[in-house]
PDB file of C-alpha atoms in Angstrom:
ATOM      1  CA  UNK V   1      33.351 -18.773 -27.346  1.00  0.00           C
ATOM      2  CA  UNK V   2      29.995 -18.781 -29.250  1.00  0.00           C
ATOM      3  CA  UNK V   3      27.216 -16.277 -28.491  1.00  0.00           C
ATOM      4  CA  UNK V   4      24.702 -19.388 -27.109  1.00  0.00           C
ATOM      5  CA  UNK V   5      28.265 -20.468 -24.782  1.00  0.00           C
ATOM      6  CA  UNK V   6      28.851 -16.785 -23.350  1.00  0.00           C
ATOM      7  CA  UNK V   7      26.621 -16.494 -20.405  1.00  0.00           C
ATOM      8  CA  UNK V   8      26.936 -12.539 -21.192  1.00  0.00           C
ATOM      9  CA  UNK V   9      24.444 -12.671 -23.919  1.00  0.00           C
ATOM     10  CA  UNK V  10      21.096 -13.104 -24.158  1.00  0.00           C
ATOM     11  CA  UNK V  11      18.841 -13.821 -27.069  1.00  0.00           C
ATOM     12  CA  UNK V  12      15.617 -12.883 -27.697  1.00  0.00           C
ATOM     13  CA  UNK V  13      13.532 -14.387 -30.744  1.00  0.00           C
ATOM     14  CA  UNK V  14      17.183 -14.991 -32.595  1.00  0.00           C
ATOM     15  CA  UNK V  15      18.301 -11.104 -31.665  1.00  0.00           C
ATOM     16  CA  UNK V  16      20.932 -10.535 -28.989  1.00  0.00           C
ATOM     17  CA  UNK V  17      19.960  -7.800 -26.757  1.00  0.00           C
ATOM     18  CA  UNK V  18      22.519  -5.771 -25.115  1.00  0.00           C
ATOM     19  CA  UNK V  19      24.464  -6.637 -21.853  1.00  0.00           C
ATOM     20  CA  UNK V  20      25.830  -4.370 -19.510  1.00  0.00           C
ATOM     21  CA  UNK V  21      29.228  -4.274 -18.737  1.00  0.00           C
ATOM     22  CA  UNK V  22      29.662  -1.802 -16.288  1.00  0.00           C
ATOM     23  CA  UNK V  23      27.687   0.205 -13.881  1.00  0.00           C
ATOM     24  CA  UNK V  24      29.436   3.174 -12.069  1.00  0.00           C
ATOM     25  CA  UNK V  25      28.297   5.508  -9.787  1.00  0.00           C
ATOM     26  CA  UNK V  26      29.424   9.583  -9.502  1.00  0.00           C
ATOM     27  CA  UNK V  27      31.801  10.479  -6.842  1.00  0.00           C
ATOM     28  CA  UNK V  28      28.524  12.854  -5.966  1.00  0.00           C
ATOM     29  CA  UNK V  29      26.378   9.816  -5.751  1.00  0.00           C
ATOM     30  CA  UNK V  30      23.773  11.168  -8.814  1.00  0.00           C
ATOM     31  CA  UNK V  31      24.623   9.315 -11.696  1.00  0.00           C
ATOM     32  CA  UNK V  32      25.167   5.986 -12.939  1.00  0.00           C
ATOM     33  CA  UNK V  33      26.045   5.430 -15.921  1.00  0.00           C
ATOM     34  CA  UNK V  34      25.692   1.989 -17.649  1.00  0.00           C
ATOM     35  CA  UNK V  35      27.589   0.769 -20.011  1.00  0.00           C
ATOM     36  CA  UNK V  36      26.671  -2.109 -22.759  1.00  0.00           C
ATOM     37  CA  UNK V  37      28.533  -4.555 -24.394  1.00  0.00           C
ATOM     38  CA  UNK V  38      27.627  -3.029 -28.024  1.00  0.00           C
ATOM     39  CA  UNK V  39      29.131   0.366 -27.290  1.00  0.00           C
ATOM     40  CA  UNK V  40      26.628   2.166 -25.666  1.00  0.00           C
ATOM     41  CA  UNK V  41      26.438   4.091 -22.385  1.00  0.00           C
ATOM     42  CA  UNK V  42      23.799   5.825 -20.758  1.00  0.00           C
ATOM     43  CA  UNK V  43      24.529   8.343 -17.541  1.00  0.00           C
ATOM     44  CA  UNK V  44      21.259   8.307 -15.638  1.00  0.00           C
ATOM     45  CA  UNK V  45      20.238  11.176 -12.929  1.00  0.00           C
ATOM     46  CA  UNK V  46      19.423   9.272  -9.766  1.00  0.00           C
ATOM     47  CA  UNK V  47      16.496  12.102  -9.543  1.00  0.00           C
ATOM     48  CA  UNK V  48      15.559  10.134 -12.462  1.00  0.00           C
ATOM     49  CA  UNK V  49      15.969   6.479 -11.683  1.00  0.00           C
ATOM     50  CA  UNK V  50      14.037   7.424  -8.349  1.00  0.00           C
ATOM     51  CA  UNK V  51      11.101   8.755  -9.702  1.00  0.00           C
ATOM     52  CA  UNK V  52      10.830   6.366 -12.542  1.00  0.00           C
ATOM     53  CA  UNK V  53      11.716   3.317 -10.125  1.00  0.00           C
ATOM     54  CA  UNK V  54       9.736   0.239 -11.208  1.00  0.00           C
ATOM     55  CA  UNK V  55       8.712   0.101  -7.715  1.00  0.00           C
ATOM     56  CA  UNK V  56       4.588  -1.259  -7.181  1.00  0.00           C
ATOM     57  CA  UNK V  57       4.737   1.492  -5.008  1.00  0.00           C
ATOM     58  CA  UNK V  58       5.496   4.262  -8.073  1.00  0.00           C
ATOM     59  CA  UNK V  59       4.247   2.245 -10.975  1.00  0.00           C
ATOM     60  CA  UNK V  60       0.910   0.762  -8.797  1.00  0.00           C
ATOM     61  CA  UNK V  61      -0.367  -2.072 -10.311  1.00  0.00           C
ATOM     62  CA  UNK V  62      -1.596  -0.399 -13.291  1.00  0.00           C
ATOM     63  CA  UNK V  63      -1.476   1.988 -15.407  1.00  0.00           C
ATOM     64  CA  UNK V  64      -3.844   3.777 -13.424  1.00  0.00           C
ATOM     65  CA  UNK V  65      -2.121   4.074  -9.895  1.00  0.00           C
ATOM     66  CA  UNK V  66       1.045   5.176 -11.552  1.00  0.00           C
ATOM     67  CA  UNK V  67       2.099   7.755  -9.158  1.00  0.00           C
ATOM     68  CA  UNK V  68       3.912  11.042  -9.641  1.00  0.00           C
ATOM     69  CA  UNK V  69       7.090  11.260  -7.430  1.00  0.00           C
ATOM     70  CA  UNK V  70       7.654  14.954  -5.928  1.00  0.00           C
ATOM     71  CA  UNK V  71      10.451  16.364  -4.426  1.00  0.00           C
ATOM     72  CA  UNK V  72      13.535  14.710  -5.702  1.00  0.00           C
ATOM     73  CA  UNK V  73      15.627  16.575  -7.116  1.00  0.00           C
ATOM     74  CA  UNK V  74      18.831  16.612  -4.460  1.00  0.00           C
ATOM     75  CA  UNK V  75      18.401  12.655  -4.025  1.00  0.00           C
ATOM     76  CA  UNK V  76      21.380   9.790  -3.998  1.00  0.00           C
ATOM     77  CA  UNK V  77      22.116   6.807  -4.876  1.00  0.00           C
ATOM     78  CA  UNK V  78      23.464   5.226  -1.639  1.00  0.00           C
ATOM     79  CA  UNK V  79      24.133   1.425  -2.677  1.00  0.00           C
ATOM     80  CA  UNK V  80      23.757  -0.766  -6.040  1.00  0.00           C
ATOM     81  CA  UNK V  81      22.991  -4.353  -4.949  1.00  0.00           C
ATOM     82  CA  UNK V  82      23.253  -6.898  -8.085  1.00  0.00           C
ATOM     83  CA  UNK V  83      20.030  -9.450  -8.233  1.00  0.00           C
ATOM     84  CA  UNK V  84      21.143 -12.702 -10.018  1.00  0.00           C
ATOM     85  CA  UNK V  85      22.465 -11.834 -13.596  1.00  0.00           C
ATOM     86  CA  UNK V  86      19.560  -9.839 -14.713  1.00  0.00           C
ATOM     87  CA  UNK V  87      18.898  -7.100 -12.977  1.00  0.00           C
ATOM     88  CA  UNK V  88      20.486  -3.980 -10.117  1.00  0.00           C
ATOM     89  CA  UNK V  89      18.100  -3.142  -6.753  1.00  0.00           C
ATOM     90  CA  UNK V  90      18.863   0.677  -6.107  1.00  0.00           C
ATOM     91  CA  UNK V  91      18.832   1.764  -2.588  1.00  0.00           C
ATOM     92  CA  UNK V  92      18.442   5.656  -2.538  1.00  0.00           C
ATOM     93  CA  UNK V  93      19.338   8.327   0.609  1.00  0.00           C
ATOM     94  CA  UNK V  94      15.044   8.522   0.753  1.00  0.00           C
ATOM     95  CA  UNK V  95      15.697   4.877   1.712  1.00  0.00           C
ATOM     96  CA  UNK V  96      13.392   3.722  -1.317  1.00  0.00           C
ATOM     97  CA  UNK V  97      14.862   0.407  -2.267  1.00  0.00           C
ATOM     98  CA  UNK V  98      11.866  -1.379  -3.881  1.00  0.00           C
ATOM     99  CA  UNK V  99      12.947  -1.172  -7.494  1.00  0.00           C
ATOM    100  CA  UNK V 100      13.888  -4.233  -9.048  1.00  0.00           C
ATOM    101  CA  UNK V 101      16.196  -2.374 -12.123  1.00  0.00           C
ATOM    102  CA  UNK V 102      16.372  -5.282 -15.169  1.00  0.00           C
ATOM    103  CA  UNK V 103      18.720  -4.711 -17.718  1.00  0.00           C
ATOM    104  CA  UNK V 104      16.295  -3.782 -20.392  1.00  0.00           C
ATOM    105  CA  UNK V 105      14.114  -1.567 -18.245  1.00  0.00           C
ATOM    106  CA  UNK V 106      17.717   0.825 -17.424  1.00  0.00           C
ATOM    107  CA  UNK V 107      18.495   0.843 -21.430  1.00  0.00           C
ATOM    108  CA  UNK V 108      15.055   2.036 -21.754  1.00  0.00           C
ATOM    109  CA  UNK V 109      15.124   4.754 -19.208  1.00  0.00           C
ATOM    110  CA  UNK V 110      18.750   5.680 -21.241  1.00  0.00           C
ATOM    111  CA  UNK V 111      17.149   5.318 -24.608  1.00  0.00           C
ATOM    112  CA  UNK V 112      14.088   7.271 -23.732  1.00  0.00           C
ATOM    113  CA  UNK V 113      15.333   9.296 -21.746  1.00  0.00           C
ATOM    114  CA  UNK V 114      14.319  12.657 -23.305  1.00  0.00           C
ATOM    115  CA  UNK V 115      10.485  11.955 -23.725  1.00  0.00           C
ATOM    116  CA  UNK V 116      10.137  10.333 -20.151  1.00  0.00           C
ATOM    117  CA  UNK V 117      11.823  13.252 -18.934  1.00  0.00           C
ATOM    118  CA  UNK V 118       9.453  15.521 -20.221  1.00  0.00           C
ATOM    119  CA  UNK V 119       6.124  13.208 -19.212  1.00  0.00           C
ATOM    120  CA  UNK V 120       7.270  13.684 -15.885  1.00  0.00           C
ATOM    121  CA  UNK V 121       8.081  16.953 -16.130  1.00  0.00           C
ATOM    122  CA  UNK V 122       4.477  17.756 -17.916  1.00  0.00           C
ATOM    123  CA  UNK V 123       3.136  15.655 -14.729  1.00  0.00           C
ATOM    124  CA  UNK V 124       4.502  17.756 -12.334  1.00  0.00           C
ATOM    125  CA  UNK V 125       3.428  20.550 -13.791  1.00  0.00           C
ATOM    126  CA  UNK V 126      -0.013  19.299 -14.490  1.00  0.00           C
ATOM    127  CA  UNK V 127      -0.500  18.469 -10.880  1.00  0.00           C
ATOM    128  CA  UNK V 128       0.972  21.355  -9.120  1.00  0.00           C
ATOM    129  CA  UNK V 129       4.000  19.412  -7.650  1.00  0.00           C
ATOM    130  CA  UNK V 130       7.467  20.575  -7.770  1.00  0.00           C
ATOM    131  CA  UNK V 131      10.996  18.844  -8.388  1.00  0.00           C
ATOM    132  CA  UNK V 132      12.332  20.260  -4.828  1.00  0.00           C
ATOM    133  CA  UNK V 133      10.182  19.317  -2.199  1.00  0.00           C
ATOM    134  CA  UNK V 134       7.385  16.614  -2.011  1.00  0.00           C
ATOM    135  CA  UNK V 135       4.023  18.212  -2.325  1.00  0.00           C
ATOM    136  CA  UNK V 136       5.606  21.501  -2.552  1.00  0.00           C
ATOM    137  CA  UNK V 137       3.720  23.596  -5.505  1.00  0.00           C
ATOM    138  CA  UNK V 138       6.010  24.381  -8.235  1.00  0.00           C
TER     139      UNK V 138
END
């Protein structure tokens, strides 16, 4: 089967970008980790899927009402439902299930990992907030 014939792949001016092959939650319900059809693999905390969900109601509608999620750190990922072929909603145990997760947007959160990390953790700090408990000072 050709690349253009495998309904796996997708192509993006000439460049395939990655596909993922498998996504698996923890027995504890905090990770997934995704896996792509070029090798890589990415365990995300569900901590940090929730608070970077690309929910309106986290990212706003701009940069500008981005909001800074508190208070997440013991959170779960109850269900993964698949949308179409391109993309994962996650429903999590704080019943947030707004996030429409595309393929490209998780193997950014897994490739950037590290620096977004840190934003958010410089956020928190920045605003008082704390990882355990929503609007609880750190």
């Amino acid at each position: 089967m050709s690349e253009s014939d495998n309904p796996h792949t997708r192509a993006t001016h000439g460049k395939t970008r990655p596909w993922p092959t498998e996504l698996r939650v923890s027995q504890d319900r905090r990770t997934l980790t995704v896996t792509y059809d070029d090798g890589a693999a990415f365990a995300l905390q569900a901590e940090y899927l929730r608070v970077a969900s690309p929910s309106a109601e986290v990212q706003g509608h701009s940069p500008a009402q981005r909001k800074t999620v508190p208070g997440k750190i013991n959170v779960q990922i109850m269900q993964i439902e698949p949308l179409g072929n391109y993309a994962a909603k996650i429903v999590f145990d704080d019943m947030h299930s707004t996030g429409i997760y595309g393929w490209d947007y998780l193997r950014d959160l897994g490739e950037n990992h590290e620096t977004r990390w840190q934003t958010y953790l410089d956020e928190l700090a920045a605003k008082g907030l704390s990882r355990d408990a929503p609007g609880k000072p750190a």
